[in-house]
Every structure is written in structure tokens, then in C-alpha cells.
mmCIF file of C-alpha atoms in Angstrom:
data_model
loop_
_atom_site.group_PDB
_atom_site.id
_atom_site.type_symbol
_atom_site.label_atom_id
_atom_site.label_comp_id
_atom_site.label_asym_id
_atom_site.label_seq_id
_atom_site.Cartn_x
_atom_site.Cartn_y
_atom_site.Cartn_z
ATOM 1 C CA MET A 1 0.202 -0.059 -0.085
ATOM 2 C CA LEU A 2 3.310 2.224 0.146
ATOM 3 C CA ASN A 3 3.020 2.950 -3.375
ATOM 4 C CA VAL A 4 -0.781 3.523 -3.046
ATOM 5 C CA TRP A 5 -1.219 6.140 -0.375
ATOM 6 C CA PRO A 6 -0.088 9.486 -0.655
ATOM 7 C CA HIS A 7 3.184 10.057 2.075
ATOM 8 C CA PRO A 8 3.209 12.846 4.333
ATOM 9 C CA LYS A 9 5.449 15.354 3.267
ATOM 10 C CA PRO A 10 6.814 18.767 4.335
ATOM 11 C CA ALA A 11 4.104 21.699 4.252
ATOM 12 C CA SER A 12 5.957 22.987 1.529
ATOM 13 C CA ARG A 13 5.329 20.797 -1.142
ATOM 14 C CA PHE A 14 1.547 21.752 -0.684
ATOM 15 C CA ILE A 15 1.845 25.619 -1.281
ATOM 16 C CA PRO A 16 -1.491 25.964 -3.381
ATOM 17 C CA ASP A 17 -1.443 27.135 -6.869
ATOM 18 C CA GLU A 18 -3.422 30.538 -5.703
ATOM 19 C CA TYR A 19 -0.442 31.597 -3.539
ATOM 20 C CA LYS A 20 1.911 30.635 -5.803
ATOM 21 C CA GLN A 21 0.056 32.369 -8.528
ATOM 22 C CA LEU A 22 0.087 35.253 -6.563
ATOM 23 C CA GLU A 23 2.131 38.673 -7.557
ATOM 24 C CA ARG A 24 3.970 40.048 -4.631
ATOM 25 C CA PHE A 25 2.662 43.504 -5.551
ATOM 26 C CA VAL A 26 -0.539 45.065 -7.045
ATOM 27 C CA ASP A 27 0.385 46.240 -10.939
ATOM 28 C CA ASN A 28 3.953 46.248 -9.231
ATOM 29 C CA ASN A 29 2.876 49.209 -6.805
ATOM 30 C CA TYR A 30 4.994 49.004 -4.014
ATOM 31 C CA HIS A 31 2.407 50.740 -1.924
ATOM 32 C CA ARG A 32 -0.203 47.688 -2.723
ATOM 33 C CA SER A 33 1.873 44.575 -1.613
ATOM 34 C CA THR A 34 -0.089 41.777 -1.018
ATOM 35 C CA VAL A 35 -0.049 38.803 1.679
ATOM 36 C CA LYS A 36 3.114 37.117 -0.737
ATOM 37 C CA THR A 37 4.964 39.455 0.871
ATOM 38 C CA CYS A 38 4.080 38.794 4.406
ATOM 39 C CA ILE A 39 6.720 36.166 6.224
ATOM 40 C CA PRO A 40 4.642 35.001 9.128
ATOM 41 C CA PHE A 41 1.836 34.201 6.122
ATOM 42 C CA LEU A 42 4.633 31.688 4.594
ATOM 43 C CA ASP A 43 5.885 30.203 7.595
ATOM 44 C CA SER A 44 2.254 29.361 8.647
ATOM 45 C CA LEU A 45 1.439 27.984 5.531
ATOM 46 C CA THR A 46 4.878 25.912 5.107
ATOM 47 C CA MET A 47 5.457 25.200 8.986
ATOM 48 C CA GLY A 48 5.701 21.200 9.718
ATOM 49 C CA TYR A 49 4.054 18.488 7.548
ATOM 50 C CA ILE A 50 0.758 17.675 5.728
ATOM 51 C CA ILE A 51 -0.909 14.347 5.778
ATOM 52 C CA PRO A 52 -2.985 13.897 2.462
ATOM 53 C CA PHE A 53 -6.079 11.537 1.828
ATOM 54 C CA ASP A 54 -4.704 8.423 1.559
ATOM 55 C CA GLN A 55 -8.003 8.084 -0.882
ATOM 56 C CA ASP A 56 -11.321 9.485 -2.390
ATOM 57 C CA TYR A 57 -14.248 10.142 -0.087
ATOM 58 C CA LEU A 58 -17.435 11.542 -1.059
ATOM 59 C CA ILE A 59 -19.269 12.887 1.351
ATOM 60 C CA ASP A 60 -23.396 12.917 1.515
ATOM 61 C CA PRO A 61 -25.260 15.475 3.361
ATOM 62 C CA VAL A 62 -28.405 13.983 4.760
ATOM 63 C CA GLU A 63 -31.019 16.227 6.841
ATOM 64 C CA ASN A 64 -29.233 16.958 9.960
ATOM 65 C CA ASP A 65 -26.066 14.117 9.655
ATOM 66 C CA PHE A 66 -24.382 12.901 6.843
ATOM 67 C CA SER A 67 -22.892 9.800 5.135
ATOM 68 C CA VAL A 68 -19.507 8.960 4.176
ATOM 69 C CA MET A 69 -18.158 6.311 0.960
ATOM 70 C CA PRO A 70 -14.443 5.838 0.969
ATOM 71 C CA ALA A 71 -13.511 4.762 -2.196
ATOM 72 C CA ASN A 72 -12.678 1.283 -1.429
ATOM 73 C CA ARG A 73 -15.733 1.012 0.229
ATOM 74 C CA GLU A 74 -14.353 0.010 3.676
ATOM 75 C CA GLY A 75 -16.389 1.532 6.809
ATOM 76 C CA SER A 76 -12.965 0.816 8.848
ATOM 77 C CA ASP A 77 -11.436 4.274 7.124
ATOM 78 C CA PHE A 78 -13.993 6.197 8.668
ATOM 79 C CA GLY A 79 -16.014 7.529 12.070
ATOM 80 C CA PHE A 80 -18.021 9.447 13.581
ATOM 81 C CA HIS A 81 -18.320 11.136 17.050
ATOM 82 C CA ASN A 82 -21.839 11.633 18.080
ATOM 83 C CA GLN A 83 -23.300 15.002 19.320
ATOM 84 C CA SER A 84 -23.552 14.005 22.702
ATOM 85 C CA GLN A 85 -19.666 13.661 22.751
ATOM 86 C CA LEU A 86 -19.181 17.351 21.838
ATOM 87 C CA PRO A 87 -19.873 21.195 23.622
ATOM 88 C CA LYS A 88 -23.412 21.533 23.738
ATOM 89 C CA LYS A 89 -22.499 24.863 21.792
ATOM 90 C CA TRP A 90 -21.749 23.090 19.209
ATOM 91 C CA HIS A 91 -24.830 21.269 18.062
ATOM 92 C CA LYS A 92 -26.156 23.733 16.053
ATOM 93 C CA ILE A 93 -23.186 23.494 13.915
ATOM 94 C CA THR A 94 -21.906 19.393 14.052
ATOM 95 C CA GLY A 95 -25.701 18.392 13.608
ATOM 96 C CA GLU A 96 -25.968 14.758 14.716
ATOM 97 C CA ASN A 97 -22.435 13.726 14.571
ATOM 98 C CA ALA A 98 -18.768 14.605 13.864
ATOM 99 C CA GLY A 99 -16.939 12.921 11.085
ATOM 100 C CA LYS A 100 -13.529 10.947 11.937
ATOM 101 C CA PHE A 101 -10.642 10.595 9.110
ATOM 102 C CA HIS A 102 -8.606 7.354 10.546
ATOM 103 C CA ASN A 103 -5.200 8.093 10.029
ATOM 104 C CA LYS A 104 -3.050 5.292 8.625
ATOM 105 C CA TRP A 105 0.607 6.822 9.238
ATOM 106 C CA LEU A 106 2.497 5.832 12.731
ATOM 107 C CA ILE A 107 3.990 8.880 14.141
ATOM 108 C CA LYS A 108 7.257 9.160 16.610
ATOM 109 C CA THR A 109 9.280 12.093 17.118
ATOM 110 C CA PRO A 110 12.480 12.470 19.110
ATOM 111 C CA PRO A 111 11.894 11.726 23.482
ATOM 112 C CA GLY A 112 10.496 15.283 24.456
ATOM 113 C CA TYR A 113 8.587 16.435 21.547
ATOM 114 C CA SER A 114 4.856 15.992 21.226
ATOM 115 C CA CYS A 115 2.556 17.168 17.733
ATOM 116 C CA LEU A 116 0.151 19.422 16.790
ATOM 117 C CA PHE A 117 -2.511 18.331 14.673
ATOM 118 C CA ILE A 118 -4.583 21.222 13.206
ATOM 119 C CA LYS A 119 -6.688 22.004 9.785
ATOM 120 C CA PRO A 120 -3.994 23.231 7.023
ATOM 121 C CA MET A 121 -2.888 27.044 8.017
ATOM 122 C CA ASN A 122 -3.653 29.603 5.443
ATOM 123 C CA ARG A 123 -5.513 27.503 2.972
ATOM 124 C CA LEU A 124 -9.196 28.350 2.418
ATOM 125 C CA GLU A 125 -11.551 24.920 2.985
ATOM 126 C CA SER A 126 -15.426 25.397 3.597
ATOM 127 C CA ARG A 127 -16.438 22.004 3.439
ATOM 128 C CA PHE A 128 -14.772 21.133 6.634
ATOM 129 C CA GLU A 129 -12.763 21.769 9.974
ATOM 130 C CA ILE A 130 -10.518 19.857 11.483
ATOM 131 C CA ILE A 131 -11.054 19.963 15.417
ATOM 132 C CA ALA A 132 -7.209 20.679 16.614
ATOM 133 C CA GLY A 133 -5.440 18.168 19.200
ATOM 134 C CA VAL A 134 -1.731 17.731 20.407
ATOM 135 C CA VAL A 135 -0.540 14.208 21.194
ATOM 136 C CA ASP A 136 3.030 13.206 22.840
ATOM 137 C CA THR A 137 4.156 10.929 19.548
ATOM 138 C CA ASP A 138 7.176 10.276 21.619
ATOM 139 C CA VAL A 139 5.515 7.563 23.715
ATOM 140 C CA TYR A 140 2.142 7.616 22.013
ATOM 141 C CA ILE A 141 2.851 5.274 19.326
ATOM 142 C CA ASN A 142 -0.339 4.391 17.642
ATOM 143 C CA LEU A 143 -2.952 5.740 14.528
ATOM 144 C CA ILE A 144 -3.831 8.829 15.353
ATOM 145 C CA ASN A 145 -7.286 9.815 13.888
ATOM 146 C CA PHE A 146 -8.712 13.122 12.903
ATOM 147 C CA PRO A 147 -12.149 14.256 14.132
ATOM 148 C CA PHE A 148 -13.625 17.245 12.011
ATOM 149 C CA ILE A 149 -16.941 19.317 11.703
ATOM 150 C CA LEU A 150 -18.817 18.987 8.455
ATOM 151 C CA HIS A 151 -19.573 22.632 7.057
ATOM 152 C CA LYS A 152 -20.777 22.124 3.775
ATOM 153 C CA ARG A 153 -24.159 20.382 3.906
ATOM 154 C CA ASP A 154 -26.362 21.866 1.048
ATOM 155 C CA GLU A 155 -24.669 19.266 -1.822
ATOM 156 C CA GLN A 156 -22.729 15.914 -2.121
ATOM 157 C CA PHE A 157 -19.321 16.353 -2.592
ATOM 158 C CA LEU A 158 -15.992 14.795 -3.046
ATOM 159 C CA ILE A 159 -13.035 15.074 -1.334
ATOM 160 C CA LYS A 160 -9.778 13.708 -3.791
ATOM 161 C CA LYS A 161 -7.190 11.563 -2.911
ATOM 162 C CA GLY A 162 -3.797 14.072 -2.393
ATOM 163 C CA GLU A 163 -5.483 16.905 -0.527
ATOM 164 C CA PRO A 164 -4.339 18.189 2.416
ATOM 165 C CA MET A 165 -6.113 16.459 5.330
ATOM 166 C CA VAL A 166 -4.271 17.599 8.357
ATOM 167 C CA GLN A 167 -0.746 19.584 9.381
ATOM 168 C CA VAL A 168 1.063 17.949 11.751
ATOM 169 C CA ILE A 169 3.595 20.376 13.436
ATOM 170 C CA PRO A 170 6.586 19.331 15.925
ATOM 171 C CA PHE A 171 7.504 20.646 19.282
ATOM 172 C CA LYS A 172 9.439 20.151 22.018
ATOM 173 C CA ARG A 173 7.547 20.459 25.541
ATOM 174 C CA GLU A 174 8.939 23.146 27.851
ATOM 175 C CA SER A 175 7.275 24.951 31.201
ATOM 176 C CA TRP A 176 6.750 28.636 30.283
ATOM 177 C CA LYS A 177 5.933 31.882 32.452
ATOM 178 C CA SER A 178 4.339 34.594 31.372
ATOM 179 C CA TRP A 179 4.937 38.316 32.290
ATOM 180 C CA SER A 180 3.539 41.740 31.105
ATOM 181 C CA GLY A 181 5.018 44.777 31.721
ATOM 182 C CA PHE A 182 7.357 47.246 29.933
ATOM 183 C CA TYR A 183 10.682 46.186 30.202
ATOM 184 C CA MET A 184 11.020 45.198 26.463
ATOM 185 C CA GLU A 185 10.111 48.968 25.678
ATOM 186 C CA LYS A 186 13.923 49.516 24.387
ATOM 187 C CA LEU A 187 14.048 46.671 22.433
ATOM 188 C CA HIS A 188 10.918 47.539 20.730
ATOM 189 C CA ASN A 189 12.238 51.259 20.039
ATOM 190 C CA LYS A 190 15.577 49.197 18.668
ATOM 191 C CA THR A 191 12.753 46.919 15.950
ATOM 192 C CA SER A 192 10.680 50.235 15.491
ATOM 193 C CA ASN A 193 14.088 52.067 14.119
ATOM 194 C CA LEU A 194 15.461 49.249 12.075
ATOM 195 C CA LEU A 195 11.575 48.822 10.628
ATOM 196 C CA SER A 196 11.996 52.567 9.495
ATOM 197 C CA SER A 197 15.113 52.122 7.797
ATOM 198 C CA LYS A 198 13.833 50.306 5.088
ATOM 199 C CA PHE A 199 10.694 49.819 2.755
ATOM 200 C CA ILE A 200 10.373 46.275 1.440
ATOM 201 C CA ASP A 201 10.895 42.789 2.972
ATOM 202 C CA ARG A 202 12.084 44.304 6.224
ATOM 203 C CA TYR A 203 11.202 41.653 8.623
ATOM 204 C CA LYS A 204 12.398 38.945 6.048
ATOM 205 C CA GLN A 205 15.997 40.718 5.977
ATOM 206 C CA MET A 206 16.539 41.573 9.177
ATOM 207 C CA PHE A 207 14.302 39.314 11.526
ATOM 208 C CA TRP A 208 13.401 36.324 9.865
ATOM 209 C CA LYS A 209 14.929 32.630 11.238
ATOM 210 C CA LYS A 210 14.353 30.144 8.032
ATOM 211 C CA LYS A 211 12.837 26.967 9.232
ATOM 212 C CA LYS A 212 13.897 23.679 7.855
ATOM 213 C CA TYR A 213 11.496 20.551 7.230
ATOM 214 C CA LYS A 214 12.670 17.357 5.845
#
């Protein structure tokens, strides 16, 4: 099956065409930059890894519920979470059930590292929404499935094999303590002065650190 299922890959391999085709400036006017010049947007888009759909899934909305037919017709490749398992305020959105895509890949991280599983960032997906979760993947070596809320309920639609399903972001588990105050004011002034010295690609050239996922 390794030759049949699309493999998880760095998120940078799943950049949407609409982003690739976008110009950095509208009509080459430096006063009218687009999101293509925003490095935080790109970092979010390319952070971590993408697990794509292993096969086609046909979604049929039915009144206050829905059915799912995987291309292989195997019922074990899909599941549901009844609304009783979800917060009551969600019920108007979820209907009778939330869905659950069954993942076929085992994920193992080094000691001390967990994974955040979220809907792929900065990609418009109005049909469904993955419910986020964090798993300690250094010790939990098991299949991790992905519950979702169905949003498109007006007609039947097809999720195609190879489309992005979930974004996986590994991170090191650390304890944090928050603080607020004016201690950073001098550093803030320094940053503001640096930003005021250039017009284009300021954050990219002066502050950005490239992230690598292989």
C-alpha cells in the first residue's frame, strides 16, 4: 500500500496554486503589497508536515447528519463522534455527528517532542474543519485519527485523494511562565527604528529565521 497512499510530506510541498500565482505587488506598485510579501503567512503555510487524504471520500449530507463513502468502500476507514461527545454549543453546527478521518500513518518524534494536529493553515477550506489536538508522539506510538466538523451541507461533494487533510507541527515540550510589563520597551524601540529604515521585505531581511522540515 506504500505505493498507493500519498505519503506525508513537508508542508512546503503542498503550497496552494493560488499562492504560487499571486504577485508580490498589485500592478508592481510598492504601495500595494499582497500577502505574498508576508513572511509570517508563508511560515504558517509551510510549517511542519501535511498528511494528505489516502483515497477519495464521497460526502453525502442527509438532513441533520451526513454519510461518508471511502473509495475502497471500507467502513473501517471512517468514523463518527456523536454530538453527545461534543460541547452543547457546537450542536447547531455539527448536527447529529462530527466525522472522523482514520489516519494510516504512525508518527514518532524524538524524546520530549509532541505534535500539534490542526487544519492546514492559510488554505481556504469551507467544506469541513479538522478539530485540533496535541499528542505526545514520542511515547504514544499508535494511529492518530482526526475528527472534523462538516460545514458544507447543501450538496454532495468529493474529497480527492492527495488533498491536504491535516497539518502536523512537531514541538518541544517546555514549561513557560508569562509576564507583562514595559521591560521590552527599549528593544521595541530598536525594532521600530530598524523597520523604519527599509521599505520592502523588512521582517524577512532583518528578523526572519528560516525553518527547515525534511
